[in-house]
Amino acid sequence: MSQPQMQIIATEATSEAVTAASPTEGATVLSIIERMARDPNVDPDRVERFLVMAREDRAERARVAFIAAMAACQAELPRVLRDARNTHSGAPYARLETIARATQPVIARHGFSLSFDTEASPIQGHLRVKCTCAHEAGHERAYHLDLPPDTAGAQGKANKTPIQGIGSTITYARRYLVLQVFNIALTNDPDDTDGAPAADASEDVISDAQAETLRNLLTKHGIAPGKFLRVFAVESVPDLPAALYGEALDAIERAVARRARPEGR
């Protein structure tokens, strides 16, 4: 995918629905509210102000916990190996699976979770991919990235269907969002990964030319790309391991042959 101008936008929130209070704190606040509610001399507005103050206090403590955990998490995250290469530009990059394998244990240990979603972008012809980074204390920070669908190669020639382009764009955006959220550094040196799981040479992916061949065959024979991806347990055609390329061609050939058989045979 060509390198577009990218701006990752972040917003923060501490939702009452996700703000975590310790059992002791929750019981104490509830006890105070009950006493205030039973006292006829207490102004109801005072109770409301107390509730607002309690929510604001929990939100602030959750925000501080988020910041502290993020600092500790980033201090432990390893550099991630760029284990794949764009065959058009020659630029090395780290696959989404490689980033996740090297960083997810550290991220989870510090109480963080990531969720992704998509929505219409205000930029015409773009797709917005959203990432929400939530912490167990209750604070969350949302990021988004607007990108055009990845339907063309480096020379501008169409090489994917619109649906395939959307899938490729989402994968591309997820990679960059994860790197941005946790400020993850990349390296080209296999010995410079701080002990992160090394990339397995057997996991090299197919070339762009091979990916285009597979896409063309799927389109030519009317095979749903989603079914193909489920069979080989990959997110997109370019993520297919190189070792499975021949098997993928055989699978397409078998599917075409099954369709050509007369019914009942």
PDB file of C-alpha atoms in Angstrom:
ATOM      1  CA  MET A   1       0.000   0.000   0.000  1.00  0.00           C
ATOM      2  CA  SER A   2       1.332   3.424  -0.880  1.00  0.00           C
ATOM      3  CA  GLN A   3       2.219   5.759   1.958  1.00  0.00           C
ATOM      4  CA  PRO A   4      -0.561   8.397   2.259  1.00  0.00           C
ATOM      5  CA  GLN A   5      -0.472  11.493   4.401  1.00  0.00           C
ATOM      6  CA  MET A   6      -1.620  10.206   7.755  1.00  0.00           C
ATOM      7  CA  GLN A   7      -2.775  11.997  10.874  1.00  0.00           C
ATOM      8  CA  ILE A   8      -3.802   9.854  13.818  1.00  0.00           C
ATOM      9  CA  ILE A   9      -6.247  11.730  16.063  1.00  0.00           C
ATOM     10  CA  ALA A  10      -6.688  10.879  19.750  1.00  0.00           C
ATOM     11  CA  THR A  11      -9.470  11.739  22.194  1.00  0.00           C
ATOM     12  CA  GLU A  12      -9.858  10.787  25.848  1.00  0.00           C
ATOM     13  CA  ALA A  13     -12.828   9.850  27.982  1.00  0.00           C
ATOM     14  CA  THR A  14     -13.660   8.244  31.290  1.00  0.00           C
ATOM     15  CA  SER A  15     -17.130   6.852  30.938  1.00  0.00           C
ATOM     16  CA  GLU A  16     -19.246   6.324  34.009  1.00  0.00           C
ATOM     17  CA  ALA A  17     -20.138   2.956  32.534  1.00  0.00           C
ATOM     18  CA  VAL A  18     -16.517   1.798  32.556  1.00  0.00           C
ATOM     19  CA  THR A  19     -15.099   3.732  35.502  1.00  0.00           C
ATOM     20  CA  ALA A  20     -13.910   1.157  37.983  1.00  0.00           C
ATOM     21  CA  ALA A  21     -14.215   1.796  41.696  1.00  0.00           C
ATOM     22  CA  SER A  22     -12.796  -0.565  44.289  1.00  0.00           C
ATOM     23  CA  PRO A  23     -15.349  -2.497  46.374  1.00  0.00           C
ATOM     24  CA  THR A  24     -14.285  -0.593  49.487  1.00  0.00           C
ATOM     25  CA  GLU A  25     -14.603   2.777  47.789  1.00  0.00           C
ATOM     26  CA  GLY A  26     -17.981   1.876  46.302  1.00  0.00           C
ATOM     27  CA  ALA A  27     -19.332   0.763  49.694  1.00  0.00           C
ATOM     28  CA  THR A  28     -18.069   3.947  51.354  1.00  0.00           C
ATOM     29  CA  VAL A  29     -19.672   6.227  48.776  1.00  0.00           C
ATOM     30  CA  LEU A  30     -22.946   4.300  48.934  1.00  0.00           C
ATOM     31  CA  SER A  31     -22.949   4.543  52.744  1.00  0.00           C
ATOM     32  CA  ILE A  32     -22.466   8.317  52.604  1.00  0.00           C
ATOM     33  CA  ILE A  33     -25.255   8.720  50.068  1.00  0.00           C
ATOM     34  CA  GLU A  34     -27.635   6.616  52.183  1.00  0.00           C
ATOM     35  CA  ARG A  35     -26.915   8.732  55.272  1.00  0.00           C
ATOM     36  CA  MET A  36     -27.423  11.930  53.312  1.00  0.00           C
ATOM     37  CA  ALA A  37     -30.670  10.639  51.801  1.00  0.00           C
ATOM     38  CA  ARG A  38     -32.072   9.712  55.249  1.00  0.00           C
ATOM     39  CA  ASP A  39     -31.271  13.118  56.705  1.00  0.00           C
ATOM     40  CA  PRO A  40     -34.258  15.422  56.068  1.00  0.00           C
ATOM     41  CA  ASN A  41     -32.029  18.442  56.620  1.00  0.00           C
ATOM     42  CA  VAL A  42     -29.808  17.615  53.659  1.00  0.00           C
ATOM     43  CA  ASP A  43     -30.633  19.514  50.484  1.00  0.00           C
ATOM     44  CA  PRO A  44     -31.202  17.113  47.542  1.00  0.00           C
ATOM     45  CA  ASP A  45     -29.003  19.389  45.443  1.00  0.00           C
ATOM     46  CA  ARG A  46     -26.191  18.706  47.875  1.00  0.00           C
ATOM     47  CA  VAL A  47     -26.580  14.971  47.274  1.00  0.00           C
ATOM     48  CA  GLU A  48     -26.408  15.576  43.522  1.00  0.00           C
ATOM     49  CA  ARG A  49     -23.298  17.724  43.888  1.00  0.00           C
ATOM     50  CA  PHE A  50     -21.692  15.002  45.987  1.00  0.00           C
ATOM     51  CA  LEU A  51     -22.417  12.414  43.296  1.00  0.00           C
ATOM     52  CA  VAL A  52     -20.888  14.656  40.629  1.00  0.00           C
ATOM     53  CA  MET A  53     -17.795  15.210  42.761  1.00  0.00           C
ATOM     54  CA  ALA A  54     -17.456  11.475  43.391  1.00  0.00           C
ATOM     55  CA  ARG A  55     -17.690  10.701  39.661  1.00  0.00           C
ATOM     56  CA  GLU A  56     -15.150  13.401  38.811  1.00  0.00           C
ATOM     57  CA  ASP A  57     -12.771  12.091  41.477  1.00  0.00           C
ATOM     58  CA  ARG A  58     -13.009   8.528  40.161  1.00  0.00           C
ATOM     59  CA  ALA A  59     -12.510   9.762  36.608  1.00  0.00           C
ATOM     60  CA  GLU A  60      -9.391  11.704  37.546  1.00  0.00           C
ATOM     61  CA  ARG A  61      -7.887   8.781  39.432  1.00  0.00           C
ATOM     62  CA  ALA A  62      -8.641   6.502  36.473  1.00  0.00           C
ATOM     63  CA  ARG A  63      -6.925   8.977  34.134  1.00  0.00           C
ATOM     64  CA  VAL A  64      -3.849   9.125  36.368  1.00  0.00           C
ATOM     65  CA  ALA A  65      -3.755   5.311  36.557  1.00  0.00           C
ATOM     66  CA  PHE A  66      -3.993   5.125  32.750  1.00  0.00           C
ATOM     67  CA  ILE A  67      -1.031   7.484  32.327  1.00  0.00           C
ATOM     68  CA  ALA A  68       1.088   5.635  34.886  1.00  0.00           C
ATOM     69  CA  ALA A  69       0.299   2.237  33.354  1.00  0.00           C
ATOM     70  CA  MET A  70       1.041   3.525  29.853  1.00  0.00           C
ATOM     71  CA  ALA A  71       4.449   4.792  30.951  1.00  0.00           C
ATOM     72  CA  ALA A  72       5.277   1.457  32.605  1.00  0.00           C
ATOM     73  CA  CYS A  73       4.003  -0.491  29.588  1.00  0.00           C
ATOM     74  CA  GLN A  74       6.029   1.515  27.076  1.00  0.00           C
ATOM     75  CA  ALA A  75       9.157   1.033  29.179  1.00  0.00           C
ATOM     76  CA  GLU A  76       8.797  -2.742  28.784  1.00  0.00           C
ATOM     77  CA  LEU A  77       7.674  -2.982  25.165  1.00  0.00           C
ATOM     78  CA  PRO A  78      10.321  -4.457  22.851  1.00  0.00           C
ATOM     79  CA  ARG A  79      11.326  -3.197  19.463  1.00  0.00           C
ATOM     80  CA  VAL A  80       9.486  -5.163  16.789  1.00  0.00           C
ATOM     81  CA  LEU A  81      11.202  -6.666  13.786  1.00  0.00           C
ATOM     82  CA  ARG A  82      10.186  -5.549  10.309  1.00  0.00           C
ATOM     83  CA  ASP A  83       9.692  -9.078   9.025  1.00  0.00           C
ATOM     84  CA  ALA A  84       8.055  -8.461   5.648  1.00  0.00           C
ATOM     85  CA  ARG A  85       8.893  -6.445   2.557  1.00  0.00           C
ATOM     86  CA  ASN A  86       6.721  -4.565   0.092  1.00  0.00           C
ATOM     87  CA  THR A  87       7.651  -6.042  -3.256  1.00  0.00           C
ATOM     88  CA  HIS A  88       6.658  -2.865  -5.136  1.00  0.00           C
ATOM     89  CA  SER A  89       8.616  -0.312  -3.095  1.00  0.00           C
ATOM     90  CA  GLY A  90      11.101  -2.653  -1.429  1.00  0.00           C
ATOM     91  CA  ALA A  91      10.311  -1.059   1.947  1.00  0.00           C
ATOM     92  CA  PRO A  92      10.400  -3.389   4.964  1.00  0.00           C
ATOM     93  CA  TYR A  93       7.477  -3.398   7.401  1.00  0.00           C
ATOM     94  CA  ALA A  94       6.217  -5.304  10.428  1.00  0.00           C
ATOM     95  CA  ARG A  95       3.151  -7.450   9.903  1.00  0.00           C
ATOM     96  CA  LEU A  96       0.175  -7.040  12.235  1.00  0.00           C
ATOM     97  CA  GLU A  97       0.641 -10.608  13.523  1.00  0.00           C
ATOM     98  CA  THR A  98       4.295  -9.907  14.328  1.00  0.00           C
ATOM     99  CA  ILE A  99       3.449  -6.738  16.239  1.00  0.00           C
ATOM    100  CA  ALA A 100       0.733  -8.529  18.227  1.00  0.00           C
ATOM    101  CA  ARG A 101       2.898 -11.546  19.059  1.00  0.00           C
ATOM    102  CA  ALA A 102       5.725  -9.362  20.362  1.00  0.00           C
ATOM    103  CA  THR A 103       3.696  -6.790  22.289  1.00  0.00           C
ATOM    104  CA  GLN A 104       0.335  -8.242  23.372  1.00  0.00           C
ATOM    105  CA  PRO A 105       1.613 -10.024  26.515  1.00  0.00           C
ATOM    106  CA  VAL A 106       3.114  -6.765  27.828  1.00  0.00           C
ATOM    107  CA  ILE A 107       0.075  -4.700  26.882  1.00  0.00           C
ATOM    108  CA  ALA A 108      -2.315  -7.098  28.617  1.00  0.00           C
ATOM    109  CA  ARG A 109      -0.134  -7.382  31.711  1.00  0.00           C
ATOM    110  CA  HIS A 110      -0.440  -3.634  32.249  1.00  0.00           C
ATOM    111  CA  GLY A 111      -4.216  -3.737  32.064  1.00  0.00           C
ATOM    112  CA  PHE A 112      -4.784  -2.432  28.533  1.00  0.00           C
ATOM    113  CA  SER A 113      -7.095  -3.736  25.827  1.00  0.00           C
ATOM    114  CA  LEU A 114      -7.641  -2.578  22.267  1.00  0.00           C
ATOM    115  CA  SER A 115     -10.834  -2.630  20.226  1.00  0.00           C
ATOM    116  CA  PHE A 116     -11.298  -1.581  16.613  1.00  0.00           C
ATOM    117  CA  ASP A 117     -14.225  -0.323  14.578  1.00  0.00           C
ATOM    118  CA  THR A 118     -14.926   1.499  11.314  1.00  0.00           C
ATOM    119  CA  GLU A 119     -17.201   4.363  10.376  1.00  0.00           C
ATOM    120  CA  ALA A 120     -17.773   6.780   7.509  1.00  0.00           C
ATOM    121  CA  SER A 121     -14.993   9.315   7.131  1.00  0.00           C
ATOM    122  CA  PRO A 122     -15.649  13.048   6.683  1.00  0.00           C
ATOM    123  CA  ILE A 123     -12.955  12.911   3.987  1.00  0.00           C
ATOM    124  CA  GLN A 124     -14.512  11.928   0.674  1.00  0.00           C
ATOM    125  CA  GLY A 125     -13.354   8.558  -0.621  1.00  0.00           C
ATOM    126  CA  HIS A 126     -11.760   7.580   2.701  1.00  0.00           C
ATOM    127  CA  LEU A 127     -12.531   5.008   5.385  1.00  0.00           C
ATOM    128  CA  ARG A 128     -12.147   5.837   9.086  1.00  0.00           C
ATOM    129  CA  VAL A 129     -10.669   3.089  11.269  1.00  0.00           C
ATOM    130  CA  LYS A 130     -11.095   3.634  15.015  1.00  0.00           C
ATOM    131  CA  CYS A 131      -9.055   2.182  17.871  1.00  0.00           C
ATOM    132  CA  THR A 132     -10.101   2.446  21.508  1.00  0.00           C
ATOM    133  CA  CYS A 133      -7.398   1.821  24.095  1.00  0.00           C
ATOM    134  CA  ALA A 134      -9.089   1.018  27.410  1.00  0.00           C
ATOM    135  CA  HIS A 135      -7.433   0.523  30.781  1.00  0.00           C
ATOM    136  CA  GLU A 136      -8.740  -1.639  33.596  1.00  0.00           C
ATOM    137  CA  ALA A 137      -8.958   1.409  35.893  1.00  0.00           C
ATOM    138  CA  GLY A 138     -11.717   2.812  33.679  1.00  0.00           C
ATOM    139  CA  HIS A 139     -10.075   5.432  31.502  1.00  0.00           C
ATOM    140  CA  GLU A 140      -9.942   5.098  27.726  1.00  0.00           C
ATOM    141  CA  ARG A 141      -8.357   6.941  24.845  1.00  0.00           C
ATOM    142  CA  ALA A 142      -9.761   6.772  21.324  1.00  0.00           C
ATOM    143  CA  TYR A 143      -7.754   7.152  18.127  1.00  0.00           C
ATOM    144  CA  HIS A 144      -8.791   7.212  14.488  1.00  0.00           C
ATOM    145  CA  LEU A 145      -7.110   7.165  11.126  1.00  0.00           C
ATOM    146  CA  ASP A 146      -8.666   8.141   7.773  1.00  0.00           C
ATOM    147  CA  LEU A 147      -7.312   6.300   4.711  1.00  0.00           C
ATOM    148  CA  PRO A 148      -8.374   5.784   1.088  1.00  0.00           C
ATOM    149  CA  PRO A 149      -9.250   2.180   0.140  1.00  0.00           C
ATOM    150  CA  ASP A 150      -6.115   0.251  -0.864  1.00  0.00           C
ATOM    151  CA  THR A 151      -7.240  -0.922  -4.295  1.00  0.00           C
ATOM    152  CA  ALA A 152      -4.184   0.008  -6.383  1.00  0.00           C
ATOM    153  CA  GLY A 153      -0.497  -0.879  -6.407  1.00  0.00           C
ATOM    154  CA  ALA A 154       2.502   1.421  -6.440  1.00  0.00           C
ATOM    155  CA  GLN A 155       2.008   2.201 -10.162  1.00  0.00           C
ATOM    156  CA  GLY A 156      -1.637   3.113  -9.688  1.00  0.00           C
ATOM    157  CA  LYS A 157      -2.904  -0.070 -11.376  1.00  0.00           C
ATOM    158  CA  ALA A 158      -5.969  -1.602  -9.746  1.00  0.00           C
ATOM    159  CA  ASN A 159      -5.004  -4.867  -8.054  1.00  0.00           C
ATOM    160  CA  LYS A 160      -7.905  -5.545  -5.683  1.00  0.00           C
ATOM    161  CA  THR A 161     -11.685  -5.534  -5.724  1.00  0.00           C
ATOM    162  CA  PRO A 162     -13.380  -2.822  -3.600  1.00  0.00           C
ATOM    163  CA  ILE A 163     -14.085  -5.337  -0.820  1.00  0.00           C
ATOM    164  CA  GLN A 164     -10.493  -6.602  -0.839  1.00  0.00           C
ATOM    165  CA  GLY A 165      -9.271  -3.006  -0.770  1.00  0.00           C
ATOM    166  CA  ILE A 166     -11.324  -2.277   2.338  1.00  0.00           C
ATOM    167  CA  GLY A 167      -9.910  -5.338   4.113  1.00  0.00           C
ATOM    168  CA  SER A 168      -6.358  -4.348   3.207  1.00  0.00           C
ATOM    169  CA  THR A 169      -6.969  -0.772   4.369  1.00  0.00           C
ATOM    170  CA  ILE A 170      -8.303  -1.931   7.742  1.00  0.00           C
ATOM    171  CA  THR A 171      -5.286  -4.184   8.306  1.00  0.00           C
ATOM    172  CA  TYR A 172      -2.928  -1.370   7.312  1.00  0.00           C
ATOM    173  CA  ALA A 173      -4.659   1.096   9.639  1.00  0.00           C
ATOM    174  CA  ARG A 174      -4.654  -1.342  12.555  1.00  0.00           C
ATOM    175  CA  ARG A 175      -0.894  -1.785  12.235  1.00  0.00           C
ATOM    176  CA  TYR A 176      -0.230   1.925  12.357  1.00  0.00           C
ATOM    177  CA  LEU A 177      -2.739   2.580  15.130  1.00  0.00           C
ATOM    178  CA  VAL A 178      -1.205  -0.056  17.433  1.00  0.00           C
ATOM    179  CA  LEU A 179       2.268   1.341  16.789  1.00  0.00           C
ATOM    180  CA  GLN A 180       1.032   4.866  17.507  1.00  0.00           C
ATOM    181  CA  VAL A 181      -0.979   4.079  20.642  1.00  0.00           C
ATOM    182  CA  PHE A 182       1.965   2.459  22.427  1.00  0.00           C
ATOM    183  CA  ASN A 183       4.802   4.306  20.685  1.00  0.00           C
ATOM    184  CA  ILE A 184       6.270   0.987  19.517  1.00  0.00           C
ATOM    185  CA  ALA A 185       9.653   1.157  17.814  1.00  0.00           C
ATOM    186  CA  LEU A 186      10.537  -1.002  14.806  1.00  0.00           C
ATOM    187  CA  THR A 187      13.886  -2.455  13.806  1.00  0.00           C
ATOM    188  CA  ASN A 188      15.434  -4.191  10.812  1.00  0.00           C
ATOM    189  CA  ASP A 189      17.920  -6.085  12.990  1.00  0.00           C
ATOM    190  CA  PRO A 190      16.722  -9.514  14.251  1.00  0.00           C
ATOM    191  CA  ASP A 191      19.162  -9.181  17.166  1.00  0.00           C
ATOM    192  CA  ASP A 192      17.718  -5.812  18.251  1.00  0.00           C
ATOM    193  CA  THR A 193      14.274  -6.865  19.436  1.00  0.00           C
ATOM    194  CA  ASP A 194      14.865  -6.903  23.217  1.00  0.00           C
ATOM    195  CA  GLY A 195      13.906 -10.532  23.444  1.00  0.00           C
ATOM    196  CA  ALA A 196      10.672 -10.199  21.465  1.00  0.00           C
ATOM    197  CA  PRO A 197       9.559 -13.391  19.724  1.00  0.00           C
ATOM    198  CA  ALA A 198      11.635 -13.605  16.552  1.00  0.00           C
ATOM    199  CA  ALA A 199       9.941 -13.878  13.214  1.00  0.00           C
ATOM    200  CA  ASP A 200       9.837 -17.411  11.904  1.00  0.00           C
ATOM    201  CA  ALA A 201      11.253 -17.680   8.393  1.00  0.00           C
ATOM    202  CA  SER A 202       8.559 -20.241   7.672  1.00  0.00           C
ATOM    203  CA  GLU A 203       5.997 -17.449   8.144  1.00  0.00           C
ATOM    204  CA  ASP A 204       7.182 -15.366   5.169  1.00  0.00           C
ATOM    205  CA  VAL A 205       4.160 -14.202   3.200  1.00  0.00           C
ATOM    206  CA  ILE A 206       3.454 -14.437  -0.504  1.00  0.00           C
ATOM    207  CA  SER A 207       4.682 -11.748  -2.892  1.00  0.00           C
ATOM    208  CA  ASP A 208       2.422  -9.008  -4.235  1.00  0.00           C
ATOM    209  CA  ALA A 209       2.469 -10.735  -7.637  1.00  0.00           C
ATOM    210  CA  GLN A 210       1.307 -14.017  -6.070  1.00  0.00           C
ATOM    211  CA  ALA A 211      -1.386 -12.173  -4.140  1.00  0.00           C
ATOM    212  CA  GLU A 212      -2.621 -10.575  -7.357  1.00  0.00           C
ATOM    213  CA  THR A 213      -2.679 -13.977  -9.071  1.00  0.00           C
ATOM    214  CA  LEU A 214      -4.847 -15.390  -6.291  1.00  0.00           C
ATOM    215  CA  ARG A 215      -7.191 -12.396  -6.347  1.00  0.00           C
ATOM    216  CA  ASN A 216      -7.599 -12.685 -10.116  1.00  0.00           C
ATOM    217  CA  LEU A 217      -8.393 -16.402  -9.841  1.00  0.00           C
ATOM    218  CA  LEU A 218     -10.955 -15.810  -7.083  1.00  0.00           C
ATOM    219  CA  THR A 219     -12.629 -13.113  -9.158  1.00  0.00           C
ATOM    220  CA  LYS A 220     -12.485 -15.129 -12.399  1.00  0.00           C
ATOM    221  CA  HIS A 221     -14.139 -18.179 -10.835  1.00  0.00           C
ATOM    222  CA  GLY A 222     -16.588 -16.292  -8.629  1.00  0.00           C
ATOM    223  CA  ILE A 223     -15.145 -17.623  -5.366  1.00  0.00           C
ATOM    224  CA  ALA A 224     -16.010 -15.514  -2.336  1.00  0.00           C
ATOM    225  CA  PRO A 225     -12.782 -14.041  -0.903  1.00  0.00           C
ATOM    226  CA  GLY A 226     -14.179 -14.355   2.626  1.00  0.00           C
ATOM    227  CA  LYS A 227     -14.520 -18.122   2.290  1.00  0.00           C
ATOM    228  CA  PHE A 228     -10.974 -18.401   0.950  1.00  0.00           C
ATOM    229  CA  LEU A 229      -9.614 -16.349   3.877  1.00  0.00           C
ATOM    230  CA  ARG A 230     -11.486 -18.482   6.412  1.00  0.00           C
ATOM    231  CA  VAL A 231     -10.099 -21.695   4.909  1.00  0.00           C
ATOM    232  CA  PHE A 232      -6.516 -20.463   5.286  1.00  0.00           C
ATOM    233  CA  ALA A 233      -7.139 -18.492   8.534  1.00  0.00           C
ATOM    234  CA  VAL A 234      -5.698 -15.194   7.298  1.00  0.00           C
ATOM    235  CA  GLU A 235      -7.066 -11.656   7.367  1.00  0.00           C
ATOM    236  CA  SER A 236      -6.262 -10.790   3.760  1.00  0.00           C
ATOM    237  CA  VAL A 237      -4.815 -12.484   0.664  1.00  0.00           C
ATOM    238  CA  PRO A 238      -1.356 -10.831   1.049  1.00  0.00           C
ATOM    239  CA  ASP A 239      -1.120 -12.348   4.563  1.00  0.00           C
ATOM    240  CA  LEU A 240      -1.092 -15.890   3.190  1.00  0.00           C
ATOM    241  CA  PRO A 241       2.134 -17.683   4.230  1.00  0.00           C
ATOM    242  CA  ALA A 242       4.416 -18.311   1.267  1.00  0.00           C
ATOM    243  CA  ALA A 243       4.551 -22.002   2.146  1.00  0.00           C
ATOM    244  CA  LEU A 244       0.790 -22.271   1.480  1.00  0.00           C
ATOM    245  CA  TYR A 245       0.759 -20.623  -1.953  1.00  0.00           C
ATOM    246  CA  GLY A 246       0.776 -23.899  -3.874  1.00  0.00           C
ATOM    247  CA  GLU A 247      -1.910 -25.324  -1.603  1.00  0.00           C
ATOM    248  CA  ALA A 248      -4.043 -22.217  -2.221  1.00  0.00           C
ATOM    249  CA  LEU A 249      -3.776 -22.664  -5.988  1.00  0.00           C
ATOM    250  CA  ASP A 250      -4.749 -26.323  -5.612  1.00  0.00           C
ATOM    251  CA  ALA A 251      -7.707 -25.405  -3.416  1.00  0.00           C
ATOM    252  CA  ILE A 252      -9.024 -22.986  -6.047  1.00  0.00           C
ATOM    253  CA  GLU A 253      -8.544 -25.593  -8.768  1.00  0.00           C
ATOM    254  CA  ARG A 254     -10.446 -28.188  -6.719  1.00  0.00           C
ATOM    255  CA  ALA A 255     -13.275 -25.750  -6.080  1.00  0.00           C
ATOM    256  CA  VAL A 256     -13.586 -25.041  -9.807  1.00  0.00           C
ATOM    257  CA  ALA A 257     -13.515 -28.767 -10.603  1.00  0.00           C
ATOM    258  CA  ARG A 258     -16.291 -29.486  -8.073  1.00  0.00           C
ATOM    259  CA  ARG A 259     -18.494 -26.870  -9.703  1.00  0.00           C
ATOM    260  CA  ALA A 260     -17.914 -28.447 -13.134  1.00  0.00           C
ATOM    261  CA  ARG A 261     -19.094 -31.893 -12.053  1.00  0.00           C
ATOM    262  CA  PRO A 262     -22.600 -32.910 -13.117  1.00  0.00           C
ATOM    263  CA  GLU A 263     -25.065 -33.076 -10.262  1.00  0.00           C
ATOM    264  CA  GLY A 264     -25.238 -36.428  -8.529  1.00  0.00           C
ATOM    265  CA  ARG A 265     -21.686 -37.418  -9.409  1.00  0.00           C
TER     266      ARG A 265
END
